[in-house]
CSV table of C-alpha atoms in Angstrom, one decimal:
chain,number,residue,atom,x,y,z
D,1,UNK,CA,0.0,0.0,0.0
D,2,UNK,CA,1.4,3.4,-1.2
D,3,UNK,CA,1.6,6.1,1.6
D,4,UNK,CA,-1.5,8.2,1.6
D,5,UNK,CA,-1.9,9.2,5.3
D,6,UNK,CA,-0.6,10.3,8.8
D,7,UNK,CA,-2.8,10.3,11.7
D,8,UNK,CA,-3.2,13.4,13.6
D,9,UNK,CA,-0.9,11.7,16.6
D,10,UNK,CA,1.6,9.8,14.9
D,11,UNK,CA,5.1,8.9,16.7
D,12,UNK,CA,8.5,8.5,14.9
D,13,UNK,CA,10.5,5.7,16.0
D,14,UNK,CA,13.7,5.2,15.5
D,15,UNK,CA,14.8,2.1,16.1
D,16,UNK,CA,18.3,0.8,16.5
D,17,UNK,CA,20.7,4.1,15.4
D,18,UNK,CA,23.2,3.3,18.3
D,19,UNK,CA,27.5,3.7,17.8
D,20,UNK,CA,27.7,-0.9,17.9
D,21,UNK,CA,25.1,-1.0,15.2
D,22,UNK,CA,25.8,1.6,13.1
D,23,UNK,CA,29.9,0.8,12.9
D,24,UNK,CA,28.8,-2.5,11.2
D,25,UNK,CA,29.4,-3.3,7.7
D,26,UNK,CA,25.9,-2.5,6.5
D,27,UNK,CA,23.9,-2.5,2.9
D,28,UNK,CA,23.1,0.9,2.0
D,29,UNK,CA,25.1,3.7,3.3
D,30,UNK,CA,24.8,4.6,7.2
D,31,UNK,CA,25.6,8.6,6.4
D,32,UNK,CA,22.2,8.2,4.3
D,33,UNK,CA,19.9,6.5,6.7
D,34,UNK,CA,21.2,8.7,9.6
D,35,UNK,CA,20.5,12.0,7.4
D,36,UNK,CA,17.4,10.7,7.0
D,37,UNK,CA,16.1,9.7,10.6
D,38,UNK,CA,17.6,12.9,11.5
D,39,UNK,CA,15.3,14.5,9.1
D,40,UNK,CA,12.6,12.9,10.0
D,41,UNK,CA,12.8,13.3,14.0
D,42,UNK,CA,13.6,16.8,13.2
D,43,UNK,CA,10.3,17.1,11.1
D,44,UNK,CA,8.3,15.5,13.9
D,45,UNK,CA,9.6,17.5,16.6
D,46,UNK,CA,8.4,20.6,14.7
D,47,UNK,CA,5.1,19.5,14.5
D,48,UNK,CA,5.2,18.5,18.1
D,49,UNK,CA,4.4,14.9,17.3
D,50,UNK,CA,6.6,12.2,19.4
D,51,UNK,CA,9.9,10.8,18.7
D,52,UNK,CA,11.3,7.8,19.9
D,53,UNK,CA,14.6,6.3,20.1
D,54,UNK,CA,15.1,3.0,20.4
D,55,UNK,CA,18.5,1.4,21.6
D,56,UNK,CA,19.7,-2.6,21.8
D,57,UNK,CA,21.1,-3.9,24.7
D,58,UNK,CA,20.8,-7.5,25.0
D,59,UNK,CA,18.5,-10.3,23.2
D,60,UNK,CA,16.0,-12.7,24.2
D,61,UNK,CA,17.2,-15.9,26.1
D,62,UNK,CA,15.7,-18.4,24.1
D,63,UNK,CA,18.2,-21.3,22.1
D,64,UNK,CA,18.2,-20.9,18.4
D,65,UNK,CA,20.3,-22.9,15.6
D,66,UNK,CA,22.5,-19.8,15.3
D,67,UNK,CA,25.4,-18.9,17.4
D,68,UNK,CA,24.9,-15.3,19.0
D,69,UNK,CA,27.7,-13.4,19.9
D,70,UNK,CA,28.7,-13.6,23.8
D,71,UNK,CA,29.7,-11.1,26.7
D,72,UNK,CA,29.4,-7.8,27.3
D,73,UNK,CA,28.7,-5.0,24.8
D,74,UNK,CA,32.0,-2.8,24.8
D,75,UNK,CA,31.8,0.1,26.0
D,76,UNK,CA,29.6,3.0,24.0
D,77,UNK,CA,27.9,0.1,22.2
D,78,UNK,CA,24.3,1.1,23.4
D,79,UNK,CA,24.4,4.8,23.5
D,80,UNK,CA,22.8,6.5,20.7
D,81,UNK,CA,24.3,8.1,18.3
D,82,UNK,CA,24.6,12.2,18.7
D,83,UNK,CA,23.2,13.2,15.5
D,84,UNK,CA,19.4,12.4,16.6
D,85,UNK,CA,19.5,15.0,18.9
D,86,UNK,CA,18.0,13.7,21.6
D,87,UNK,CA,16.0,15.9,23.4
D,88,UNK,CA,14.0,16.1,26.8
D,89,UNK,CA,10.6,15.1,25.3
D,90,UNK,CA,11.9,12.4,23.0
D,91,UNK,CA,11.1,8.9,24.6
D,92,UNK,CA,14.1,6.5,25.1
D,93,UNK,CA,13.7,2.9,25.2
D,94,UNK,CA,16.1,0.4,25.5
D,95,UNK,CA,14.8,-2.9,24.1
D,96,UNK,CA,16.3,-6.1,25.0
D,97,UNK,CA,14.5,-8.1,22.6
D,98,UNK,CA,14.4,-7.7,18.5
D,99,UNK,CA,10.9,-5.6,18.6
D,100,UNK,CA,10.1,-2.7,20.7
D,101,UNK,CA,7.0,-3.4,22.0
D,102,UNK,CA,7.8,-6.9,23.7
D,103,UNK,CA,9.9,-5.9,26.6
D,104,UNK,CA,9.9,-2.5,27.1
D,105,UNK,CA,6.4,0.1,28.4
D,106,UNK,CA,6.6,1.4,24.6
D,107,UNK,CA,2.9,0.6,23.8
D,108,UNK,CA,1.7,2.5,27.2
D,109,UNK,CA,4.1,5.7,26.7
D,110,UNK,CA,2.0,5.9,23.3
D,111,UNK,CA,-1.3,5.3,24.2
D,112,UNK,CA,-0.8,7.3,26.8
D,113,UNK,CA,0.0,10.3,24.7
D,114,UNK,CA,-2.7,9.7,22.1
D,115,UNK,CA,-0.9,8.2,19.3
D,116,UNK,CA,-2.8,6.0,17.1
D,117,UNK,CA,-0.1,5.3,14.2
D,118,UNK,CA,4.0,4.9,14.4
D,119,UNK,CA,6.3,5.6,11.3
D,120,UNK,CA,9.4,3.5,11.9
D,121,UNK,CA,13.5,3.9,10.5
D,122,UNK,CA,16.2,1.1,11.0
D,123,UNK,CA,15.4,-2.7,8.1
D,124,UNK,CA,15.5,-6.3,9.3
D,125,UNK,CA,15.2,-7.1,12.6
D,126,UNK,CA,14.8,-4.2,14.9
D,127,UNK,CA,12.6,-2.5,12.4
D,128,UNK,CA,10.3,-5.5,11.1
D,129,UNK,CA,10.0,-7.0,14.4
D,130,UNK,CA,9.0,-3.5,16.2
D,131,UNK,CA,6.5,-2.9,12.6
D,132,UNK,CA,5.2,-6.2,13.8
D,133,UNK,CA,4.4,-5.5,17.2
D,134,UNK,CA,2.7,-2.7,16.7
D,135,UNK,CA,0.7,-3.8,13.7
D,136,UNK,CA,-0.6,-6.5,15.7
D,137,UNK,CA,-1.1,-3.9,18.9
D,138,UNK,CA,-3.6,-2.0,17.0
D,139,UNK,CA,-1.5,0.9,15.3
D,140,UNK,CA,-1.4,2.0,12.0
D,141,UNK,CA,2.3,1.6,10.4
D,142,UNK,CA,4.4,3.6,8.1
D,143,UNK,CA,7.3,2.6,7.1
D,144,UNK,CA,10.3,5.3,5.8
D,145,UNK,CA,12.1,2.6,3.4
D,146,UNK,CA,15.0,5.1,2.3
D,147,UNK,CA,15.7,5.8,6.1
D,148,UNK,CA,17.0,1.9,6.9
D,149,UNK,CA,19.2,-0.8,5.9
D,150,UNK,CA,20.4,-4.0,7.3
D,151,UNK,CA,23.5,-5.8,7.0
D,152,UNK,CA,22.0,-8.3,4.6
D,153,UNK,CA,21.0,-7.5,1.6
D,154,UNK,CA,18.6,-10.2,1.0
D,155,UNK,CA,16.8,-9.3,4.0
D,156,UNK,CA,16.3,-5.3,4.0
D,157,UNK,CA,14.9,-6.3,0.4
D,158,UNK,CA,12.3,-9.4,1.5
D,159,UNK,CA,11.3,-7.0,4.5
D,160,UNK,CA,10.9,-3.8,2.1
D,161,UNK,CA,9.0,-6.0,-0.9
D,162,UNK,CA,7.4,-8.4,1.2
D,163,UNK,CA,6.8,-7.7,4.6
D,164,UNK,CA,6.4,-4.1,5.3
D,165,UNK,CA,3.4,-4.0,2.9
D,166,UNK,CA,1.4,-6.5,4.5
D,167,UNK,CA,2.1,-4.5,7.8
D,168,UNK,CA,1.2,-0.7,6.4
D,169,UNK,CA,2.5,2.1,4.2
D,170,UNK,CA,5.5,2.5,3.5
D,171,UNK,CA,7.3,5.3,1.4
D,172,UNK,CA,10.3,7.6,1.6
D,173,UNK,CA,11.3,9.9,4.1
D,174,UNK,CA,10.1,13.1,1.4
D,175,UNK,CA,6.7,11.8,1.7
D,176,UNK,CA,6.4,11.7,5.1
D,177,UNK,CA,7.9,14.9,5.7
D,178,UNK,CA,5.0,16.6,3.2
D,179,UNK,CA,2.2,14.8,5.0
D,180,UNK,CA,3.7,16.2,8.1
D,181,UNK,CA,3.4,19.8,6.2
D,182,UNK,CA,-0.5,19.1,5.0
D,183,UNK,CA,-1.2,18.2,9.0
């Protein structure tokens, strides 16, 4: 489904743009997709609409047939990165689980505060698993598909072709900053 709406309260998340992610050898270029979240959060701010950032520290504790790395994060690994800006009204969240929603009091921060849709930056994973959550949580998704990547490419393309659409709209940072604009 092509993009064709915002909801009066809608809540940018970004999920994911931390220093250990972002120095990983990723698919499309990380200067891009952090212009681009940075656009965005900037955008929403202005309109007074949410922003959330998302951080990583940890993963679920269930077994799985691949090997996940061990230890500690190093140092820095978690903190966001400085070009989102973080600012006082900006909701952090540190998941420690692939979505968002799962582990953390995301879904009550935002019902709390009215929002009814969430427009989400960061592929594979963090991204797709949070779009999941909150598709099956009851809000509408938008998905900024120039403003992510992965560091596969045959994932960031199955979640952008296949996935995403099946959980809302997705379309490129440009047109959600103009539907911001019409609001």
């Amino acid at each position: 489904m092509a993009l064709t709406t915002l909801d009066p309260i809608t809540a940018l998340i970004v999920v994911d743009l931390q220093h250990g992610i972002v120095g990983l050898p990723l698919v499309h270029s990380i200067g891009d997709v952090v212009g681009r979240a940075c656009t965005l959060a900037a955008a929403f701010r202005r309109h007074g609409l949410p922003v959330v950032l998302v951080n990583v520290n940890g993963g679920a504790p269930g077994r799985t047939e691949r090997p996940r790395a061990g230890g500690p994060f190093p140092d820095g690994w978690t903190d966001l990165i400085p070009e989102l800006d973080r600012q006082p009204d900006d909701i952090a969240v540190t998941k420690r689980t692939w979505g968002a929603f799962a582990s953390t009091d995301l879904e009550s921060q935002l019902r709390s505060r009215g929002v009814t849709q969430v427009a989400g930056v960061a592929t594979g994973t963090g991204v797709e698993s949070t779009a999941r959550q909150a598709y099956e949580a009851g809000f509408n998704v938008t998905l900024a598909i120039d403003a992510m990547t992965d560091s596969r490419s045959e994932a960031h393309d199955y979640s952008v072709a296949n996935v995403f659409p099946r959980l809302g709209e997705t379309g490129s940072t440009q047109a959600i900053v103009e539907l911001l604009a019409q609001a």
